[in-house]
Amino acid sequence: MRVVILGATGSIGTQTIDVISRLNRAGYEFELVGLGAGHNIELLATQIEAFRPQVVSVAEEEGTRRLAHRFPDLKVMAGADGLVGLARLDGVDLVVNALVGAIGLRPTLAALERGRTVALANKESLVIGGELVKAALAAHGGRIVPIDSEHSALLQALSAGRRDEVRRLIITASGGPFLRTPLPELDTVRPEDALRHPNWSMGARITIDSATMVNKAFEVIEAHYLFAIPYERIEPVIHPSSVVHSLVEYRDGSVIAQLAAPDMRIPIQYALVYPDRPDTGLPRLDLATVGTLAFEPLDPERYPAFEAVLFAARRGGTAPAVANAADEVLVHRFLAGEIPFTGIARGIAAALAAWQDDSPLSLEGIRAADAWARGFAQEFAT
Ligand SMILES: NC(=O)c1ccc[n+]([C@@H]2O[C@H](COP(=O)([O-])OP(=O)(O)OC[C@H]3O[C@@H](n4cnc5c(N)ncnc54)[C@H](OP(=O)(O)O)[C@@H]3O)[C@@H](O)[C@H]2O)c1
């Protein structure tokens, strides 16, 4: 199996490499032919030494010079076009998209346009470009296998019945670090508190997006496109221990859940060898230690960003791209100490209220919406 990993140096990317090493020890034959990274040239160089890919891509030209000097036989590309080039590489069986942000959309489309299977962690591909991805899947016969733990759980639970028997999808949410914080204190929580996720160790943006529930709204959009279920039949539920990764309720009242230790390597492995379930020594779940499984409704007052992003989803077109880009900048500004935590939700809602564009979705339109929202969020005074 010849694999390209985009975002190889990130949280999902490095865990994907760990899983591939485990799978190869278990008898699979994965070959890393292409690696895409951003600015972490040192880690990428270590990966190149270990796996000897044919082609790599980095964010800036400066990185290409450093790598070309160190690895004279390696083909090195750069920028967004480099990532698209990797996704289109000849003779590739699987593209793992573990990029963060809107930059992930074009490579997803490029891989699907070649009829490829994409193991997708980059949720922004579906959040901002869901309709384009749907069209590419229909036109070229590629396939998406989700990496996100919730969607991996839904994929597994959906195999228990027919699609027309599904009543609703239930997506679990840990509630993040501020589940029990008194509401008035949310104005003054610090970045270091927000970065302390109770169950998962992830990249900075998704950790803050978990605290605001922007991430959960993105996951509702992802689920909508992955499984063709209308928004009104996809619901979040708070489940603080992140042991049940999501559930499917069927018409007869049966609810099928997927449980596993909160370790992203489990859904990553499922996506890589779907639908196989080899034992590669990943952590097991000890139910007696887990003890209790608790659930509670999502409080809209605590998580106003959830509704704001879902409003964008229902509006469609470029509105989700506005929500995504505004959120990215606002998260950055919160981490830099420029705006309060609660300013993220207010900024997203303000950007959506100010954005007027109801033209059909296109890459050009997404680019324009993204640029506009970044400018808006940068200037937004909370
Ligand atoms: N982490 C999780 O547990 C988790 C769970 C579910 C879903 N996801 C989703 O998976 C995706 C990746 O998340 P993550 O947590 O792995 O993020 P991350 O740790 O921040 O890693 C992001 C990766 O993208 C690369 N990248 C960023 N900007 C780039 C650019 N302009 N050009 C080329 N490469 C670029 C980074 O490269 P450098 O580091 O080299 O700059 C890095 O390899 C996100 O969409 C996230 O929502 C993550």
Coordinates of C-alpha atoms and ligand atoms in Angstrom, one line a residue:
M1 CA 0.0 0.0 0.0
R2 CA 1.7 3.2 -1.2
V3 CA 0.8 6.1 1.1
V4 CA 1.1 9.9 1.1
I5 CA 0.7 11.7 4.4
L6 CA -0.1 15.4 4.3
G7 CA 0.5 17.1 7.7
A8 CA 3.1 14.4 8.6
T9 CA 4.7 16.5 11.3
G10 CA 1.5 17.2 13.2
S11 CA -0.4 15.4 16.0
I12 CA -2.4 13.2 13.6
G13 CA 0.5 12.9 11.1
T14 CA 3.0 11.6 13.7
Q15 CA 0.5 9.2 15.1
T16 CA -0.3 7.9 11.6
I17 CA 3.4 7.2 11.2
D18 CA 3.4 5.3 14.5
V19 CA 0.4 3.3 13.4
I20 CA 2.0 2.5 10.0
S21 CA 5.1 1.2 11.8
R22 CA 2.9 -1.0 14.0
L23 CA 0.9 -2.3 11.0
N24 CA 4.1 -3.2 9.1
R25 CA 5.3 -5.1 12.2
A26 CA 2.0 -6.9 12.1
G27 CA 2.6 -8.0 8.4
Y28 CA 1.1 -5.2 6.4
E29 CA 3.1 -3.5 3.7
F30 CA 2.7 0.2 3.9
E31 CA 5.2 2.4 2.0
L32 CA 5.5 6.1 2.7
V33 CA 6.1 7.6 -0.8
G34 CA 5.2 11.2 0.0
L35 CA 5.2 13.5 3.1
G36 CA 3.8 16.9 3.4
A37 CA 4.7 19.3 6.2
G38 CA 4.6 23.0 7.1
H39 CA 7.5 24.6 9.0
N40 CA 8.8 21.8 11.1
I41 CA 11.7 21.0 8.8
E42 CA 13.8 19.2 11.5
L43 CA 11.1 16.7 12.3
L44 CA 10.4 16.2 8.6
A45 CA 14.1 15.5 8.0
T46 CA 14.0 12.8 10.7
Q47 CA 11.0 11.2 9.0
I48 CA 12.8 11.4 5.6
E49 CA 15.8 9.6 7.1
A50 CA 13.6 6.9 8.7
F51 CA 11.2 6.3 5.7
R52 CA 12.9 7.5 2.6
P53 CA 9.9 8.9 0.7
Q54 CA 10.3 9.9 -3.0
V55 CA 8.8 13.4 -2.6
V56 CA 8.1 15.8 0.1
S57 CA 6.5 19.2 0.4
V58 CA 7.0 22.1 2.8
A59 CA 5.2 25.4 3.4
E60 CA 8.0 27.8 2.3
E61 CA 10.8 27.9 -0.3
E62 CA 13.4 28.4 2.4
G63 CA 12.6 24.9 3.7
T64 CA 13.0 23.3 0.3
R65 CA 16.6 24.7 0.1
R66 CA 17.5 23.2 3.5
L67 CA 16.1 19.8 2.5
A68 CA 17.5 19.8 -1.0
H69 CA 21.0 20.5 0.5
R70 CA 20.6 17.6 3.0
F71 CA 18.9 15.1 0.7
P72 CA 20.2 15.6 -2.9
D73 CA 18.1 12.8 -4.4
L74 CA 14.8 13.9 -2.9
K75 CA 12.2 15.8 -4.9
V76 CA 11.1 18.8 -2.7
M77 CA 8.0 20.9 -3.5
A78 CA 6.6 23.9 -1.6
G79 CA 3.4 25.7 -0.7
A80 CA -0.3 24.8 -1.4
D81 CA 0.7 23.6 -4.9
G82 CA 3.2 21.2 -3.3
L83 CA 0.5 19.6 -1.2
V84 CA -1.8 19.2 -4.3
G85 CA 1.2 17.7 -6.2
L86 CA 1.6 15.1 -3.4
A87 CA -2.1 14.3 -3.4
R88 CA -1.9 13.7 -7.2
L89 CA 1.3 11.7 -7.2
D90 CA 1.2 8.7 -9.5
G91 CA 0.9 5.2 -8.1
V92 CA -0.5 6.2 -4.7
D93 CA -3.2 4.0 -3.1
L94 CA -4.0 6.1 -0.1
V95 CA -3.8 9.8 0.8
V96 CA -3.9 10.7 4.5
N97 CA -4.9 14.3 4.9
A98 CA -3.8 15.4 8.4
L99 CA -3.3 19.1 7.6
V100 CA -4.9 21.7 9.8
G101 CA -7.0 24.4 8.3
A102 CA -8.5 25.5 4.9
I103 CA -5.3 24.6 3.1
G104 CA -6.4 20.9 3.3
L105 CA -9.4 21.3 0.9
R106 CA -7.5 21.5 -2.4
P107 CA -5.4 18.4 -1.7
T108 CA -8.6 16.5 -0.7
L109 CA -10.3 17.5 -4.0
A110 CA -7.1 16.7 -6.0
A111 CA -6.9 13.2 -4.5
L112 CA -10.6 12.5 -5.1
E113 CA -10.4 13.8 -8.6
R114 CA -7.9 11.0 -9.2
G115 CA -10.4 8.5 -7.8
R116 CA -8.2 7.9 -4.7
T117 CA -9.1 6.8 -1.1
V118 CA -8.6 9.7 1.3
A119 CA -8.2 8.9 5.0
L120 CA -9.5 12.3 6.2
A121 CA -8.5 14.0 9.5
N122 CA -8.6 17.5 7.9
K123 CA -12.2 18.4 8.9
E124 CA -12.0 21.8 7.2
S125 CA -12.2 20.0 3.8
L126 CA -15.8 19.0 4.5
V127 CA -16.6 22.1 6.7
I128 CA -15.8 24.7 4.1
G129 CA -16.0 22.6 0.9
G130 CA -18.5 19.9 1.6
E131 CA -20.5 20.5 -1.6
L132 CA -17.3 20.4 -3.7
V133 CA -16.1 17.2 -2.0
K134 CA -19.5 15.6 -2.6
A135 CA -19.4 16.5 -6.3
A136 CA -15.8 15.2 -6.6
L137 CA -16.8 11.9 -5.0
A138 CA -19.8 11.5 -7.3
A139 CA -17.8 12.4 -10.4
H140 CA -14.7 10.3 -9.9
G141 CA -15.6 7.4 -7.6
G142 CA -13.0 8.1 -4.9
R143 CA -13.7 7.4 -1.2
I144 CA -13.3 9.1 2.1
V145 CA -12.7 7.1 5.3
P146 CA -12.9 9.3 8.4
I147 CA -10.1 9.6 10.9
D148 CA -11.9 11.7 13.4
S149 CA -12.8 9.4 16.3
E150 CA -16.5 10.5 16.3
H151 CA -16.9 9.8 12.6
S152 CA -15.0 6.5 12.8
A153 CA -17.4 5.5 15.6
L154 CA -20.4 6.5 13.4
L155 CA -19.0 4.6 10.5
Q156 CA -18.7 1.5 12.7
A157 CA -22.1 1.9 14.3
L158 CA -23.7 2.5 10.9
S159 CA -22.7 -0.9 9.8
A160 CA -25.3 -2.3 12.3
G161 CA -28.3 -1.3 10.1
R162 CA -29.5 0.1 6.8
R163 CA -29.2 3.8 6.2
D164 CA -33.0 4.2 5.8
E165 CA -33.3 2.7 9.3
V166 CA -31.3 5.4 11.0
R167 CA -33.3 7.8 13.2
R168 CA -30.4 10.0 14.3
L169 CA -26.6 10.3 14.7
I170 CA -25.5 11.2 18.3
I171 CA -22.0 12.8 18.5
T172 CA -20.4 12.8 21.9
A173 CA -18.4 15.8 23.1
S174 CA -16.2 15.9 26.2
G175 CA -17.3 19.4 27.1
G176 CA -13.7 20.5 27.2
P177 CA -11.8 22.1 30.1
F178 CA -14.6 24.6 31.0
L179 CA -17.5 22.2 31.3
R180 CA -17.9 23.1 35.0
T181 CA -16.4 26.6 35.0
P182 CA -19.0 29.2 36.3
L183 CA -20.3 31.1 33.3
P184 CA -19.1 34.6 34.4
E185 CA -15.6 33.3 34.8
L186 CA -15.4 32.3 31.1
D187 CA -14.4 35.9 30.2
T188 CA -11.2 35.6 32.2
V189 CA -10.0 32.0 31.5
R190 CA -6.4 31.9 30.3
P191 CA -4.9 30.2 27.2
E192 CA -3.0 27.7 29.3
D193 CA -6.2 26.6 30.9
A194 CA -8.0 26.2 27.6
L195 CA -5.0 24.2 26.2
R196 CA -5.4 21.6 28.9
H197 CA -7.9 19.2 27.3
P198 CA -9.2 16.7 29.9
N199 CA -8.8 13.5 27.7
W200 CA -7.0 14.1 24.4
S201 CA -3.6 15.5 23.4
M202 CA -4.1 17.4 20.2
G203 CA -2.9 20.4 18.1
A204 CA -3.5 23.8 19.6
R205 CA -6.3 24.9 17.4
I206 CA -8.5 21.8 17.8
T207 CA -7.9 21.9 21.5
I208 CA -9.3 25.5 21.7
D209 CA -12.1 24.5 19.3
S210 CA -13.0 21.7 21.7
A211 CA -13.3 24.2 24.5
T212 CA -15.6 26.5 22.5
M213 CA -17.5 23.5 20.8
V214 CA -16.6 25.0 17.4
N215 CA -15.0 21.6 16.9
K216 CA -18.3 19.8 17.7
A217 CA -20.2 22.0 15.2
F218 CA -17.6 21.2 12.6
E219 CA -18.1 17.5 13.3
V220 CA -21.8 17.8 12.8
I221 CA -21.1 19.3 9.3
E222 CA -18.5 16.5 8.7
A223 CA -21.1 13.9 9.6
H224 CA -23.7 15.5 7.4
Y225 CA -21.5 15.2 4.4
L226 CA -19.9 11.8 5.2
F227 CA -23.1 10.0 5.9
A228 CA -25.7 12.1 4.0
I229 CA -27.9 12.7 7.1
P230 CA -29.8 16.0 7.4
Y231 CA -28.6 18.4 10.1
E232 CA -31.8 18.1 12.2
R233 CA -31.0 14.4 12.7
I234 CA -27.5 14.9 14.0
E235 CA -27.2 15.8 17.7
P236 CA -24.4 16.4 20.2
V237 CA -24.4 15.1 23.7
I238 CA -21.9 15.8 26.4
H239 CA -20.0 12.8 27.6
P240 CA -17.0 14.0 29.8
S241 CA -14.9 10.8 29.8
S242 CA -14.7 10.4 25.9
V243 CA -15.0 6.7 26.1
V244 CA -18.1 6.4 23.9
H245 CA -17.0 8.0 20.7
S246 CA -20.5 8.4 19.1
L247 CA -23.7 6.5 18.6
V248 CA -26.4 5.8 16.0
E249 CA -30.0 5.5 17.0
Y250 CA -32.1 3.3 14.7
R251 CA -35.9 3.4 14.1
D252 CA -36.6 0.4 16.3
G253 CA -35.1 2.3 19.3
S254 CA -31.8 0.4 19.3
V255 CA -28.8 2.7 20.0
I256 CA -25.4 1.3 18.8
A257 CA -22.3 2.9 20.3
Q258 CA -18.6 2.5 19.6
L259 CA -16.3 2.5 22.7
A260 CA -12.5 2.6 22.9
A261 CA -9.7 4.1 24.9
P262 CA -9.3 7.8 24.0
D263 CA -6.3 7.2 21.7
M264 CA -6.4 8.6 18.2
R265 CA -4.3 5.8 16.9
I266 CA -7.3 3.5 17.1
P267 CA -9.5 5.4 14.6
I268 CA -6.4 6.2 12.5
Q269 CA -5.6 2.5 12.2
Y270 CA -9.3 1.7 11.4
A271 CA -9.1 4.3 8.5
L272 CA -5.8 2.9 7.2
V273 CA -6.9 -0.8 7.1
Y274 CA -10.7 -0.4 6.9
P275 CA -12.5 -2.6 7.5
D276 CA -9.8 -4.8 9.1
R277 CA -9.2 -4.9 12.9
P278 CA -5.7 -6.2 13.4
D279 CA -4.1 -6.3 16.9
T280 CA -1.1 -3.9 16.8
G281 CA -0.9 -3.5 20.6
L282 CA -2.9 -0.3 20.9
P283 CA -4.4 0.5 24.3
R284 CA -7.4 -1.5 25.4
L285 CA -10.5 -0.3 27.3
D286 CA -11.0 -1.6 30.8
L287 CA -14.7 -1.1 31.5
A288 CA -14.3 -1.9 35.2
T289 CA -11.8 1.0 35.5
V290 CA -14.0 3.3 33.5
G291 CA -16.8 2.5 35.9
T292 CA -19.6 5.0 35.0
L293 CA -20.6 6.4 31.6
A294 CA -22.2 9.8 32.1
F295 CA -24.1 11.9 29.5
E296 CA -25.7 15.4 29.7
P297 CA -27.2 17.9 27.2
L298 CA -25.1 20.6 25.7
D299 CA -25.8 23.9 27.4
P300 CA -26.2 26.6 24.6
E301 CA -25.3 29.4 27.0
R302 CA -22.0 27.8 27.8
Y303 CA -21.2 27.0 24.1
P304 CA -22.7 29.8 22.0
A305 CA -20.1 29.2 19.2
F306 CA -21.7 25.8 18.6
E307 CA -25.0 27.4 17.4
A308 CA -23.2 30.1 15.5
V309 CA -21.3 27.6 13.4
L310 CA -24.3 25.4 12.8
F311 CA -26.2 28.5 11.7
A312 CA -23.4 28.9 9.0
A313 CA -23.8 25.3 8.1
R314 CA -27.5 25.6 7.5
R315 CA -27.0 28.8 5.5
G316 CA -24.5 26.9 3.3
G317 CA -22.4 28.4 0.5
T318 CA -19.4 30.3 1.8
A319 CA -20.8 30.9 5.3
P320 CA -19.0 27.9 6.8
A321 CA -15.7 29.2 5.2
V322 CA -16.3 32.5 7.0
A323 CA -16.9 30.7 10.3
N324 CA -13.8 28.6 9.9
A325 CA -11.4 31.4 8.9
A326 CA -12.8 33.8 11.6
D327 CA -12.4 31.1 14.2
E328 CA -8.8 30.4 13.2
V329 CA -7.8 34.0 13.6
L330 CA -9.9 34.5 16.8
V331 CA -8.3 31.4 18.3
H332 CA -4.9 32.7 17.4
R333 CA -5.8 36.1 19.0
F334 CA -7.0 34.4 22.2
L335 CA -3.8 32.4 22.5
A336 CA -1.8 35.6 22.0
G337 CA -3.7 37.2 24.9
E338 CA -5.4 39.8 22.6
I339 CA -9.1 38.8 23.1
P340 CA -11.0 36.9 25.9
F341 CA -12.1 33.3 25.4
T342 CA -15.7 34.4 25.0
G343 CA -14.6 36.8 22.2
I344 CA -14.1 33.8 19.9
A345 CA -17.9 33.0 19.8
R346 CA -18.8 36.7 19.6
G347 CA -16.4 37.2 16.7
I348 CA -17.7 34.3 14.7
A349 CA -21.3 35.4 15.1
A350 CA -20.4 39.0 14.2
A351 CA -18.5 37.8 11.1
L352 CA -21.4 35.7 10.0
A353 CA -23.9 38.6 10.5
A354 CA -21.7 40.9 8.5
W355 CA -21.0 38.5 5.6
Q356 CA -23.3 38.9 2.6
D357 CA -22.8 36.4 -0.1
D358 CA -25.2 33.8 -1.3
S359 CA -23.5 32.8 -4.5
P360 CA -23.0 29.0 -5.2
L361 CA -19.9 27.4 -3.7
S362 CA -16.6 27.6 -5.6
L363 CA -12.9 27.5 -4.7
E364 CA -12.7 31.1 -5.8
G365 CA -15.6 32.0 -3.5
I366 CA -14.1 30.1 -0.6
R367 CA -10.8 31.9 -1.0
A368 CA -12.6 35.3 -1.0
A369 CA -14.7 34.5 2.0
D370 CA -11.7 33.2 3.8
A371 CA -9.7 36.3 3.2
W372 CA -12.6 38.6 4.1
A373 CA -13.2 36.7 7.4
R374 CA -9.6 36.8 8.4
G375 CA -9.5 40.6 7.9
F376 CA -12.8 40.9 9.9
A377 CA -11.6 38.7 12.7
Q378 CA -8.2 40.5 12.9
E379 CA -10.0 43.8 13.4
F380 CA -12.8 42.5 15.6
A381 CA -13.0 44.3 18.9
T382 CA -14.8 42.2 21.5
Ligands
LIG1 N1 -5.2 15.9 16.9 C1 -6.3 15.2 17.0 O1 -6.4 14.4 18.0 C2 -7.4 15.4 16.0 C3 -8.5 14.6 16.2 C4 -9.5 14.6 15.2 C5 -9.4 15.5 14.1 N2 -8.3 16.2 14.0 C6 -8.2 17.1 12.8 O2 -7.0 16.7 12.1 C7 -6.4 17.8 11.5 C8 -5.0 17.9 11.9 O3 -5.0 18.2 13.3 P1 -3.7 18.1 14.2 O4 -4.1 18.2 15.7 O5 -2.8 17.0 13.8 O6 -2.9 19.5 13.9 P2 -1.4 19.9 14.1 O7 -0.8 19.1 15.2 O8 -1.4 21.4 14.2 O9 -0.7 19.5 12.7 C9 -1.0 20.1 11.5 C10 -0.2 19.7 10.4 O10 -0.4 20.5 9.2 C11 0.8 21.1 8.8 N3 0.6 22.4 8.2 C12 0.0 23.4 8.8 N4 -0.1 24.5 8.0 C13 0.5 24.1 6.8 C14 0.8 24.7 5.6 N5 0.5 26.0 5.4 N6 1.4 24.0 4.6 C15 1.8 22.7 4.8 N7 1.5 22.1 6.0 C16 0.9 22.7 7.0 C17 1.7 21.1 10.0 O11 3.0 21.2 9.6 P3 4.2 21.8 10.6 O12 3.9 21.3 12.0 O13 5.4 21.2 10.0 O14 4.2 23.3 10.5 C18 1.3 19.8 10.6 O15 2.0 18.8 10.0 C19 -7.3 19.0 11.8 O16 -8.2 19.3 10.8 C20 -8.0 18.6 13.1 O17 -9.2 19.3 13.3 C21 -7.3 16.2 14.9

